[in-house]
Short mmCIF file of C-alpha atoms in Angstrom, two decimals:
data_model
loop_
_atom_site.label_atom_id
_atom_site.label_comp_id
_atom_site.label_asym_id
_atom_site.label_seq_id
_atom_site.Cartn_x
_atom_site.Cartn_y
_atom_site.Cartn_z
CA MET A 10 0.00 0.00 0.00
CA THR A 11 1.34 3.43 -0.86
CA ALA A 12 1.80 5.81 1.97
CA ILE A 13 -0.75 8.58 1.97
CA GLY A 14 -0.47 11.52 4.28
CA GLU A 15 2.00 11.28 7.11
CA THR A 16 4.21 8.34 7.98
CA ALA A 17 5.21 7.48 11.53
CA ASP A 18 7.99 4.89 11.61
CA LEU A 19 8.07 3.10 14.95
CA ALA A 20 11.62 2.03 14.20
CA GLU A 21 12.50 5.76 14.37
CA ILE A 22 10.12 7.24 16.94
CA SER A 23 8.71 5.90 20.17
CA LEU A 24 5.11 4.86 20.61
CA ARG A 25 4.77 7.63 23.18
CA GLU A 26 5.89 10.25 20.65
CA LEU A 27 3.39 8.90 18.12
CA HIS A 28 0.53 8.98 20.60
CA THR A 29 1.43 12.42 21.90
CA THR A 30 1.08 13.67 18.34
CA LEU A 31 -2.11 11.79 17.51
CA HIS A 32 -3.85 12.65 20.78
CA ALA A 33 -3.08 16.36 20.36
CA LEU A 34 -4.88 16.54 17.00
CA PRO A 35 -8.12 18.54 17.22
CA ARG A 36 -11.31 16.92 15.97
CA ASP A 37 -11.36 19.22 12.93
CA THR A 38 -7.75 18.53 12.01
CA ASN A 39 -6.68 18.37 8.39
CA ARG A 40 -3.87 15.94 9.25
CA THR A 41 -6.21 12.97 8.93
CA ALA A 42 -4.20 10.34 7.05
CA TRP A 43 -1.55 8.40 8.97
CA HIS A 44 0.63 5.50 8.04
CA ILE A 45 2.37 3.64 10.89
CA THR A 46 5.26 1.40 9.91
CA ASN A 47 7.36 -1.14 11.83
CA PRO A 48 4.93 -1.85 14.69
CA ARG A 49 6.85 -5.12 15.30
CA GLY A 50 4.29 -6.58 17.66
CA ARG A 51 4.29 -3.60 20.03
CA HIS A 52 1.43 -3.26 22.47
CA SER A 53 -1.16 -0.47 22.48
CA VAL A 54 -0.53 0.80 18.96
CA ALA A 55 -2.97 3.58 17.95
CA VAL A 56 -4.96 3.55 21.20
CA GLY A 57 -7.16 6.30 22.56
CA LEU A 58 -7.64 8.11 19.24
CA ASP A 59 -10.44 10.67 19.33
CA ALA A 60 -10.58 12.32 15.91
CA PRO A 61 -11.79 11.23 12.47
CA LEU A 62 -8.37 9.96 11.38
CA SER A 63 -7.53 7.27 8.89
CA VAL A 64 -4.68 5.18 10.29
CA VAL A 65 -3.02 2.29 8.47
CA VAL A 66 -0.66 0.09 10.50
CA GLU A 67 1.77 -1.89 8.35
CA GLY A 68 2.51 -5.15 10.17
CA HIS A 69 1.61 -7.19 13.22
CA VAL A 70 0.62 -5.58 16.52
CA GLY A 71 0.61 -6.80 20.12
CA TYR A 72 -2.03 -6.26 22.82
CA TYR A 73 -4.87 -3.71 22.76
CA ALA A 74 -4.26 -2.15 19.32
CA GLY A 75 -6.94 0.42 18.50
CA GLY A 76 -8.24 0.27 22.06
CA MET A 77 -10.72 2.93 23.23
CA ASN A 78 -10.99 4.20 19.68
CA SER A 79 -13.42 7.03 18.92
CA GLN A 80 -14.10 8.15 15.37
CA ALA A 81 -10.86 6.91 13.77
CA LYS A 82 -10.70 4.27 11.07
CA ILE A 83 -7.75 2.02 11.87
CA THR A 84 -6.58 -0.70 9.50
CA ILE A 85 -4.01 -3.25 10.64
CA ASN A 86 -2.25 -4.95 7.74
CA GLY A 87 -1.22 -7.93 9.84
CA ASN A 88 -2.24 -9.95 12.88
CA ALA A 89 -3.41 -8.44 16.16
CA GLY A 90 -2.67 -9.71 19.67
CA PRO A 91 -5.11 -9.96 22.58
CA GLY A 92 -7.72 -7.28 23.15
CA VAL A 93 -7.74 -5.54 19.77
CA ALA A 94 -10.25 -2.62 19.74
CA GLU A 95 -10.92 -3.16 23.43
CA ASN A 96 -13.52 -0.69 24.70
CA MET A 97 -13.93 0.98 21.30
CA MET A 98 -16.56 3.75 21.38
CA SER A 99 -17.00 4.51 17.67
CA GLY A 100 -15.14 4.41 14.37
CA GLU A 101 -13.71 1.27 12.80
CA VAL A 102 -10.89 -1.15 13.43
CA ARG A 103 -10.11 -3.61 10.65
CA VAL A 104 -7.60 -6.46 11.07
CA ARG A 105 -6.49 -7.92 7.75
CA GLY A 106 -4.99 -11.00 9.42
CA ASN A 107 -5.95 -12.99 12.52
CA ALA A 108 -6.76 -11.62 15.94
CA SER A 109 -5.91 -13.26 19.26
CA MET A 110 -8.25 -13.57 22.22
CA ALA A 111 -10.75 -11.02 23.59
CA ALA A 112 -11.12 -9.05 20.35
CA GLY A 113 -13.52 -6.15 20.83
CA ALA A 114 -13.84 -6.74 24.57
CA THR A 115 -16.31 -4.37 26.28
CA ALA A 116 -16.56 -2.23 23.13
CA HIS A 117 -19.50 0.18 23.21
CA GLY A 118 -19.78 1.13 19.54
CA GLY A 119 -18.16 1.29 16.15
CA LEU A 120 -17.27 -1.59 13.84
CA LEU A 121 -14.56 -4.22 14.31
CA VAL A 122 -13.79 -6.34 11.25
CA ILE A 123 -11.40 -9.30 11.46
CA GLU A 124 -10.69 -10.68 8.02
CA GLY A 125 -8.97 -13.82 9.36
CA ASN A 126 -9.88 -15.80 12.48
CA ALA A 127 -10.39 -14.54 16.01
CA GLY A 128 -9.26 -16.43 19.12
CA ALA A 129 -11.10 -17.19 22.34
CA ARG A 130 -13.64 -14.86 23.96
CA CYS A 131 -14.18 -12.66 20.91
CA GLY A 132 -16.65 -9.93 21.89
CA ILE A 133 -16.47 -10.71 25.59
CA SER A 134 -18.79 -8.31 27.44
CA MET A 135 -19.46 -6.35 24.23
CA LYS A 136 -21.71 -3.38 24.93
CA GLY A 137 -22.93 -2.17 21.55
CA VAL A 138 -20.13 -2.75 19.05
CA ASP A 139 -20.65 -4.58 15.76
CA ILE A 140 -18.02 -7.28 15.22
CA VAL A 141 -17.64 -9.12 11.93
CA VAL A 142 -15.25 -12.08 11.69
CA ARG A 143 -14.70 -13.40 8.19
CA GLY A 144 -13.19 -16.63 9.55
CA SER A 145 -13.97 -18.45 12.78
CA VAL A 146 -14.07 -17.48 16.46
CA GLY A 147 -12.69 -19.44 19.43
CA HIS A 148 -14.40 -20.70 22.57
CA MET A 149 -16.57 -18.56 24.85
CA SER A 150 -17.12 -15.86 22.27
CA ALA A 151 -19.67 -13.19 23.24
CA PHE A 152 -19.29 -14.28 26.88
CA MET A 153 -21.57 -11.98 28.95
CA ALA A 154 -22.26 -9.84 25.88
CA GLN A 155 -24.71 -7.05 26.57
CA GLU A 156 -25.49 -5.30 23.30
CA GLY A 157 -24.45 -5.21 19.65
CA ASN A 158 -23.96 -7.76 16.88
CA LEU A 159 -21.35 -10.48 16.49
CA VAL A 160 -21.30 -11.83 12.93
CA VAL A 161 -19.20 -14.97 12.40
CA CYS A 162 -18.84 -16.05 8.77
CA GLY A 163 -17.03 -19.26 9.74
CA ASP A 164 -17.44 -21.49 12.79
CA ALA A 165 -17.82 -20.76 16.51
CA GLY A 166 -16.00 -22.70 19.25
CA ASP A 167 -17.37 -24.09 22.49
CA ALA A 168 -19.77 -22.22 24.77
CA LEU A 169 -20.86 -19.52 22.34
CA GLY A 170 -22.71 -16.74 24.16
CA ASP A 171 -22.13 -18.09 27.65
CA SER A 172 -24.09 -16.05 30.24
CA LEU A 173 -25.30 -13.78 27.47
CA TYR A 174 -27.39 -10.78 28.50
CA GLU A 175 -28.33 -9.39 25.08
CA ALA A 176 -26.56 -8.96 21.70
CA ARG A 177 -27.32 -10.84 18.50
CA LEU A 178 -24.94 -13.59 17.45
CA PHE A 179 -25.09 -14.51 13.75
CA VAL A 180 -23.09 -17.60 12.78
CA ARG A 181 -22.78 -19.01 9.26
CA GLY A 182 -20.81 -22.18 10.03
CA GLU A 183 -20.85 -24.79 12.76
CA VAL A 184 -21.36 -23.91 16.41
CA LYS A 185 -19.46 -26.37 18.57
CA SER A 186 -21.65 -25.79 21.61
CA LEU A 187 -23.81 -23.09 23.17
CA GLY A 188 -22.96 -21.58 26.54
CA SER A 189 -25.30 -21.27 29.46
CA ASP A 190 -28.49 -19.34 28.64
CA CYS A 191 -27.68 -18.98 24.93
CA GLU A 192 -30.24 -20.37 22.48
CA GLU A 193 -30.99 -20.32 18.79
CA LYS A 194 -33.63 -17.78 17.75
CA ASP A 195 -35.84 -17.45 14.72
CA MET A 196 -34.45 -14.89 12.33
CA GLY A 197 -37.14 -12.45 11.19
CA GLU A 198 -37.05 -9.65 8.66
CA ALA A 199 -35.80 -7.16 11.24
CA GLU A 200 -32.80 -9.33 12.19
CA ARG A 201 -32.06 -10.12 8.54
CA ALA A 202 -31.95 -6.39 7.82
CA ILE A 203 -29.58 -5.82 10.75
CA LEU A 204 -27.30 -8.63 9.50
CA ALA A 205 -27.37 -7.26 5.95
CA GLY A 206 -26.48 -3.80 7.23
CA VAL A 207 -23.55 -4.98 9.35
CA LEU A 208 -22.13 -7.15 6.54
CA ALA A 209 -22.48 -4.27 4.07
CA ARG A 210 -20.61 -1.91 6.43
CA ALA A 211 -17.88 -4.56 6.73
CA GLY A 212 -17.67 -4.71 2.93
CA ILE A 213 -18.77 -8.34 2.71
CA THR A 214 -21.11 -8.88 -0.23
CA ASP A 215 -20.48 -12.46 -1.38
CA LEU A 216 -22.37 -14.34 1.36
CA ASN A 217 -25.96 -15.51 1.44
CA LEU A 218 -27.93 -14.15 4.39
CA ALA A 219 -29.98 -17.33 4.51
CA ASP A 220 -26.89 -19.31 5.49
CA PHE A 221 -26.64 -17.54 8.86
CA ARG A 222 -28.31 -18.66 12.06
CA LEU A 223 -29.18 -16.34 14.93
CA PHE A 224 -28.43 -16.94 18.60
CA GLY A 225 -29.39 -14.88 21.59
CA SER A 226 -30.18 -14.89 25.28
CA ALA A 227 -32.87 -17.17 26.71
CA ARG A 228 -33.07 -14.62 29.55
CA ARG A 229 -33.34 -17.30 32.19
CA LEU A 230 -30.35 -15.97 34.16
CA TYR A 231 -31.43 -12.34 34.31
CA HIS A 232 -32.59 -12.71 37.87
CA PHE A 233 -31.24 -15.03 40.49
CA HIS A 234 -33.42 -18.05 40.90
CA VAL A 235 -32.28 -21.00 42.94
CA ASP A 236 -33.49 -23.45 40.29
CA ASN A 237 -30.87 -21.96 37.96
CA ALA A 238 -28.01 -22.54 40.39
CA ASN A 239 -26.49 -25.23 38.21
CA ALA A 240 -26.55 -22.99 35.17
CA TYR A 241 -24.58 -20.08 36.60
CA MET B 19 3.00 -13.36 33.54
CA CYS B 20 6.27 -15.03 32.48
CA GLY B 21 7.57 -15.16 28.93
CA ILE B 22 8.36 -18.26 26.94
CA VAL B 23 10.32 -18.64 23.74
CA GLY B 24 11.28 -21.62 21.66
CA LEU B 25 13.05 -22.15 18.38
CA PHE B 26 13.19 -25.47 16.55
CA LEU B 27 15.24 -25.61 13.37
CA LYS B 28 14.20 -27.83 10.48
CA THR B 29 17.36 -27.28 8.44
CA PRO B 30 21.00 -26.76 9.50
CA GLU B 31 21.65 -23.23 8.13
CA LEU B 32 20.62 -21.36 11.27
CA GLU B 33 22.26 -23.76 13.76
CA PRO B 34 25.28 -21.51 14.47
CA GLN B 35 22.88 -18.64 15.23
CA ILE B 36 20.42 -20.39 17.52
CA GLY B 37 21.96 -18.98 20.71
CA ARG B 38 21.96 -15.41 19.42
CA LEU B 39 18.37 -15.66 18.15
CA THR B 40 17.18 -17.22 21.41
CA SER B 41 18.88 -14.56 23.52
CA GLU B 42 17.25 -11.79 21.44
CA MET B 43 13.85 -13.42 21.87
CA LEU B 44 14.36 -13.67 25.64
CA GLU B 45 15.53 -10.10 26.00
CA ILE B 46 12.43 -8.71 24.24
CA LEU B 47 10.24 -10.50 26.80
CA THR B 48 12.03 -8.98 29.83
CA ASP B 49 8.91 -7.13 30.93
CA ARG B 50 6.96 -10.38 31.09
CA GLY B 51 9.47 -11.74 33.58
CA PRO B 52 12.35 -9.74 35.04
CA ASP B 53 13.00 -12.04 38.04
CA SER B 54 15.02 -14.80 36.47
CA ALA B 55 15.73 -16.40 33.15
CA GLY B 56 16.92 -19.68 31.80
CA PHE B 57 17.37 -21.61 28.63
CA ALA B 58 18.21 -25.02 27.23
CA VAL B 59 20.14 -25.47 24.01
CA TYR B 60 20.28 -28.78 22.15
CA GLY B 61 23.77 -28.81 20.68
CA HIS B 62 25.55 -31.50 18.79
CA GLN B 63 26.20 -34.88 20.28
CA ARG B 64 29.79 -36.06 20.65
CA PRO B 65 30.29 -39.77 19.98
CA ASP B 66 30.11 -41.80 23.18
CA ARG B 67 30.01 -38.69 25.38
CA MET B 68 27.26 -37.09 27.44
CA LYS B 69 26.84 -33.79 29.26
CA PHE B 70 25.92 -32.76 32.79
CA THR B 71 25.06 -29.11 33.40
CA LEU B 72 25.94 -28.41 37.05
CA ARG B 73 25.74 -25.61 39.57
CA GLY B 74 27.40 -25.20 42.97
CA GLY B 75 30.47 -26.79 44.54
CA ASP B 76 34.12 -26.76 43.50
CA PHE B 77 33.99 -27.47 39.76
CA ALA B 78 37.78 -27.66 39.31
CA THR B 79 38.05 -30.79 41.42
CA LEU B 80 35.38 -32.74 39.52
CA PRO B 81 37.43 -34.25 36.63
CA ALA B 82 39.84 -35.81 39.12
CA LEU B 83 36.98 -37.11 41.29
CA ILE B 84 35.20 -38.66 38.35
CA GLY B 85 38.17 -39.76 36.22
CA GLY B 86 37.67 -41.60 32.95
CA GLY B 87 38.42 -38.60 30.76
CA ALA B 88 35.87 -36.26 32.36
CA GLU B 89 36.16 -32.67 31.10
CA ILE B 90 34.87 -29.52 32.74
CA GLU B 91 33.98 -26.17 31.17
CA ILE B 92 33.02 -23.43 33.63
CA ARG B 93 30.32 -20.96 32.54
CA ASP B 94 29.78 -18.35 35.25
CA ASP B 95 28.21 -20.18 38.22
CA HIS B 96 27.35 -23.26 36.15
CA ALA B 97 29.68 -25.81 34.61
CA LEU B 98 29.40 -28.25 31.76
CA LEU B 99 30.80 -31.65 32.66
CA THR B 100 31.39 -34.03 29.75
CA VAL B 101 31.82 -37.72 30.56
CA ALA B 102 31.61 -41.12 28.86
CA ALA B 103 28.04 -41.77 27.67
CA SER B 104 27.56 -44.84 29.84
CA GLU B 105 28.55 -43.10 33.08
CA GLU B 106 25.34 -41.32 34.07
CA ALA B 107 24.57 -43.42 37.13
CA ALA B 108 28.21 -43.53 38.27
CA VAL B 109 28.63 -39.76 37.95
CA ARG B 110 25.41 -39.12 39.85
CA ALA B 111 26.67 -41.36 42.68
CA ILE B 112 30.10 -39.67 42.81
CA LEU B 113 28.55 -36.19 42.87
CA ARG B 114 26.13 -37.20 45.60
CA GLU B 115 28.87 -38.65 47.82
CA LYS B 116 31.93 -36.52 47.09
CA SER B 117 30.51 -33.16 46.05
CA PRO B 118 27.12 -32.77 47.74
CA ALA B 119 27.06 -29.00 47.11
CA THR B 120 26.88 -29.65 43.37
CA LYS B 121 23.39 -29.69 41.91
CA ILE B 122 22.58 -31.29 38.58
CA VAL B 123 20.67 -28.78 36.45
CA GLY B 124 20.30 -30.96 33.39
CA VAL B 125 21.63 -34.13 31.84
CA GLY B 126 21.71 -35.16 28.23
CA ASP B 127 23.53 -36.33 25.18
CA ARG B 128 22.80 -32.98 23.57
CA MET B 129 21.07 -30.66 26.05
CA GLU B 130 22.80 -27.96 28.07
CA LEU B 131 20.66 -25.99 30.52
CA TYR B 132 21.53 -22.73 32.28
CA LYS B 133 19.42 -20.53 34.54
CA GLY B 134 19.81 -17.77 37.02
CA VAL B 135 18.28 -14.87 38.87
CA GLY B 136 18.45 -11.56 37.01
CA ARG B 137 17.30 -9.93 33.84
CA PRO B 138 17.24 -12.10 30.73
CA ARG B 139 19.95 -10.12 28.97
CA GLU B 140 22.35 -10.48 31.90
CA VAL B 141 21.60 -14.17 32.34
CA SER B 142 22.16 -14.86 28.63
CA ALA B 143 25.43 -12.94 28.65
CA ARG B 144 26.74 -14.63 31.81
CA PHE B 145 26.40 -18.06 30.26
CA GLY B 146 27.45 -17.08 26.73
CA LEU B 147 24.12 -17.97 25.13
CA PRO B 148 24.64 -15.74 22.06
CA GLY B 149 27.62 -17.87 21.01
CA MET B 150 25.95 -21.25 21.31
CA SER B 151 24.89 -23.37 18.36
CA GLY B 152 22.38 -26.16 18.18
CA THR B 153 19.25 -27.57 16.60
CA HIS B 154 16.62 -26.29 19.03
CA ALA B 155 16.38 -24.15 22.12
CA ILE B 156 13.78 -23.10 24.63
CA GLY B 157 13.89 -20.26 27.12
CA HIS B 158 11.93 -18.58 29.85
CA THR B 159 11.74 -15.22 31.57
CA ARG B 160 10.12 -15.58 34.97
CA MET B 161 7.76 -13.41 36.97
CA ALA B 162 7.59 -15.48 40.13
CA THR B 163 4.12 -16.25 41.45
CA GLU B 164 3.94 -19.74 42.94
CA SER B 165 7.40 -20.06 44.51
CA ALA B 166 10.56 -18.19 45.45
CA VAL B 167 12.87 -16.15 43.22
CA THR B 168 15.86 -18.46 43.27
CA THR B 169 18.02 -20.13 40.67
CA ALA B 170 16.34 -23.42 41.56
CA GLY B 171 12.95 -21.88 40.87
CA ALA B 172 13.97 -20.59 37.43
CA HIS B 173 12.91 -22.45 34.30
CA PRO B 174 13.49 -24.60 32.28
CA PHE B 175 12.95 -27.65 34.47
CA SER B 176 14.67 -30.83 33.42
CA THR B 177 13.60 -34.12 34.96
CA GLY B 178 14.85 -36.58 32.38
CA ARG B 179 17.76 -37.08 30.02
CA ASP B 180 17.58 -34.48 27.23
CA GLN B 181 14.12 -33.43 28.43
CA CYS B 182 13.08 -29.99 29.60
CA LEU B 183 9.98 -27.86 29.98
CA VAL B 184 9.08 -24.19 30.33
CA HIS B 185 5.69 -23.14 31.70
CA ASN B 186 3.63 -19.99 31.73
CA GLY B 187 0.74 -20.28 34.16
CA SER B 188 0.03 -22.07 37.40
CA LEU B 189 -1.08 -25.60 38.18
CA SER B 190 -3.77 -26.21 40.78
CA ASN B 191 -3.28 -29.94 41.41
CA HIS B 192 0.51 -30.10 41.48
CA ASN B 193 0.74 -31.38 45.05
CA ASN B 194 -1.41 -34.40 44.30
CA VAL B 195 0.38 -35.12 41.04
CA ARG B 196 3.75 -34.76 42.77
CA ARG B 197 2.74 -37.27 45.46
CA ASN B 198 1.70 -39.77 42.81
CA LEU B 199 4.89 -39.28 40.81
CA VAL B 200 7.10 -39.64 43.89
CA ARG B 201 5.37 -42.95 44.53
CA GLU B 202 6.32 -43.91 40.99
CA GLY B 203 9.98 -43.11 41.71
CA GLN B 204 10.24 -39.61 40.22
CA THR B 205 12.35 -37.17 42.23
CA PHE B 206 11.89 -33.41 42.58
CA GLU B 207 14.38 -30.69 43.55
CA THR B 208 11.93 -27.87 44.31
CA ALA B 209 8.38 -27.14 45.44
CA ASN B 210 7.71 -25.51 42.08
CA ASP B 211 4.49 -26.44 40.25
CA SER B 212 6.23 -26.35 36.86
CA GLU B 213 8.74 -28.99 37.92
CA VAL B 214 5.77 -31.31 38.49
CA ALA B 215 4.70 -30.83 34.87
CA ALA B 216 8.23 -31.65 33.70
CA GLY B 217 8.34 -34.69 35.99
CA TYR B 218 4.97 -35.85 34.72
CA LEU B 219 6.13 -35.79 31.09
CA SER B 220 9.42 -37.53 31.98
CA TRP B 221 7.45 -40.25 33.79
CA ARG B 222 5.17 -40.79 30.78
CA MET B 223 8.11 -40.86 28.37
CA ALA B 224 10.05 -43.25 30.63
CA GLN B 225 7.09 -45.60 30.26
CA GLY B 226 7.59 -45.49 26.52
CA ALA B 227 5.12 -42.80 25.50
CA PRO B 228 6.25 -40.58 22.64
CA LEU B 229 6.23 -36.83 23.38
CA GLU B 230 2.87 -36.36 21.67
CA GLU B 231 1.19 -39.02 23.79
CA ALA B 232 2.81 -37.67 26.97
CA LEU B 233 1.37 -34.23 26.21
CA HIS B 234 -2.10 -35.71 25.70
CA GLY B 235 -1.70 -37.35 29.11
CA ALA B 236 -0.69 -33.99 30.63
CA MET B 237 -3.92 -32.49 29.35
CA ALA B 238 -5.91 -35.18 31.11
CA ASP B 239 -3.99 -35.21 34.40
CA LEU B 240 -2.74 -31.67 35.03
CA ASP B 241 -5.22 -29.04 36.15
CA GLY B 242 -4.66 -25.30 35.98
CA PHE B 243 -3.49 -22.69 33.54
CA TYR B 244 -0.61 -23.49 31.31
CA THR B 245 1.22 -22.95 28.13
CA PHE B 246 4.00 -25.54 27.96
CA VAL B 247 6.92 -25.62 25.55
CA VAL B 248 8.85 -28.86 25.79
CA GLY B 249 12.14 -30.08 24.35
CA THR B 250 13.43 -33.62 23.90
CA ALA B 251 16.57 -34.89 22.15
CA SER B 252 14.86 -34.71 18.76
CA GLY B 253 11.50 -33.08 19.44
CA PHE B 254 9.71 -29.84 20.26
CA GLY B 255 6.18 -29.72 21.68
CA VAL B 256 3.62 -27.05 22.57
CA LEU B 257 0.46 -27.43 24.65
CA ARG B 258 -2.10 -24.90 25.94
CA ASP B 259 -4.79 -25.62 28.51
CA PRO B 260 -8.44 -25.76 27.39
CA VAL B 261 -9.20 -22.24 28.63
CA ALA B 262 -6.10 -20.81 26.92
CA CYS B 263 -5.64 -17.94 29.35
CA LYS B 264 -1.93 -17.66 28.66
CA PRO B 265 -0.84 -16.08 25.40
CA ALA B 266 0.99 -17.89 22.63
CA VAL B 267 2.04 -17.13 19.07
CA MET B 268 3.86 -19.38 16.64
CA ALA B 269 5.65 -18.76 13.38
CA GLU B 270 6.60 -21.43 10.90
CA THR B 271 8.82 -21.22 7.83
CA ASP B 272 10.62 -23.86 5.75
CA SER B 273 13.60 -23.55 8.07
CA TYR B 274 12.12 -23.22 11.58
CA VAL B 275 9.21 -23.31 14.00
CA ALA B 276 9.30 -20.55 16.59
CA PHE B 277 7.23 -19.97 19.71
CA GLY B 278 6.75 -16.74 21.64
CA SER B 279 4.40 -15.63 24.39
CA GLU B 280 3.96 -12.51 22.29
CA PHE B 281 4.59 -11.79 18.63
CA ARG B 282 7.21 -9.16 19.38
CA ALA B 283 9.56 -11.92 20.60
CA LEU B 284 9.62 -13.26 17.04
CA THR B 285 10.24 -10.01 15.17
CA LYS B 286 13.99 -10.44 14.77
CA LEU B 287 13.85 -13.94 13.31
CA PRO B 288 15.02 -14.24 9.71
CA GLY B 289 12.15 -14.49 7.22
CA ILE B 290 9.52 -13.60 9.83
CA ASP B 291 7.73 -11.28 7.40
CA SER B 292 6.80 -14.20 5.18
CA ALA B 293 6.32 -16.81 7.95
CA HIS B 294 3.02 -18.57 8.61
CA ILE B 295 1.94 -17.00 11.89
CA PHE B 296 -0.75 -18.61 14.01
CA GLU B 297 -2.03 -18.92 17.54
CA PRO B 298 -1.85 -22.49 18.84
CA GLU B 299 -5.34 -23.71 19.69
CA PRO B 300 -6.32 -24.64 23.22
CA SER B 301 -6.29 -28.37 24.07
CA ARG B 302 -4.35 -29.21 20.95
CA VAL B 303 -0.99 -30.96 21.05
CA TYR B 304 1.63 -29.64 18.64
CA VAL B 305 4.80 -31.68 18.13
CA TRP B 306 7.65 -31.37 15.68
CA GLU B 307 10.33 -34.05 15.42
CA ARG B 308 13.69 -34.00 13.68
CA ALA B 309 14.70 -36.98 11.63
CA ALA B 310 17.40 -38.85 13.58
#
């Protein structure tokens, strides 16, 4: 990819210098296009952004890349470590490779797209984010999810949606097992429209909506009831 | 936390560089474990000779005590004792009786094992890791949680000839497993939970199980959080517990398989930009073996 705008080479400057610059940009800045090179698996690359920037990271990143993002569109041309886009508020984080565990954890908004596979606990405690995984997700994905949409184009591992509060889980492939209080739901027109919208925003147009199944909360664990003790 | 690294070469080109590459990988993971560090390198076997890595005692007197062409090479506070291949039991007996202050850190036809308290870079430099060559190596940077910060508590743990293990995590049933293994004749030097995992694998392999089968047994019998990287004379294995709490990244090329707790540990490896990079799946045994 050709560099557009400004290049920040992490082989030359420190992560702290990069973030000091990015965090100081006003929301109406004209310096919107950034190209970050040589991330070399560093943690916390491009975190806490709060302006409508376009940031392309060339290479693999460590923990928490794109965490707490607001407004920015961050593209990682590589793999991401644990907790990518953790607690994102808005904007978009796109991982062109695979993501490790806890992708999109506790994220409140925005769009997280993982073009490869995601590891365990993808979307753990998600609170409104839309997450689209082109490949498969690991075990306990959407654990205690509260709001938003998790779209899995491949398979889901064990205990999908364990202790789910709300959130819609769309899965196209196999689901190894469902977690406590997660059940399959009928997909109506409203849910199909939501799925179509999320896939379109992720740029995925080659899949058939009818191939997806919908899972959600059975709402049996909302309130403590002693008969549920074995299910907690 | 703790940091683990491993490098298993499939072809001979990188063998002279394995110590340097391993020491770079360890140094990058200093902030996962600044308390102590250790490593095992599988070097080349000398015909009819075997190696003891030792610590403590008066090293200079050992060749005379043992006789039979024993050679000693002192590396900081450890020493490499090379003896005739058939002498393992005799050397153990002599050390026990005549030099009780000397502890055996590792024994093997090919394996040398060094560990110490301090930052990974200092530990590597003290023992000359960057200059070592070999076919595979594993290393560990330790943030102590379950037991004391001592050289004995540093990883890797070796409980069998040419066998060693590094562990990130904590085991919850190690006392029970240790009791059972002691009954089976396995001995332990420390109260460390990771040594129990090493002892368990040695016990399974002593019964004839190949590394892969021993790791499947570990999954059934060891409870807790773990990412294990294991070395044998010709093999390299990786296992993560079913919950997979502890991080792991692997890279594979035509010339090597590398393991790191985090990707950044792998960034200086040759050809990493075009390597196949993947996260080992929970509850899945990964084993690579070199042709003999």
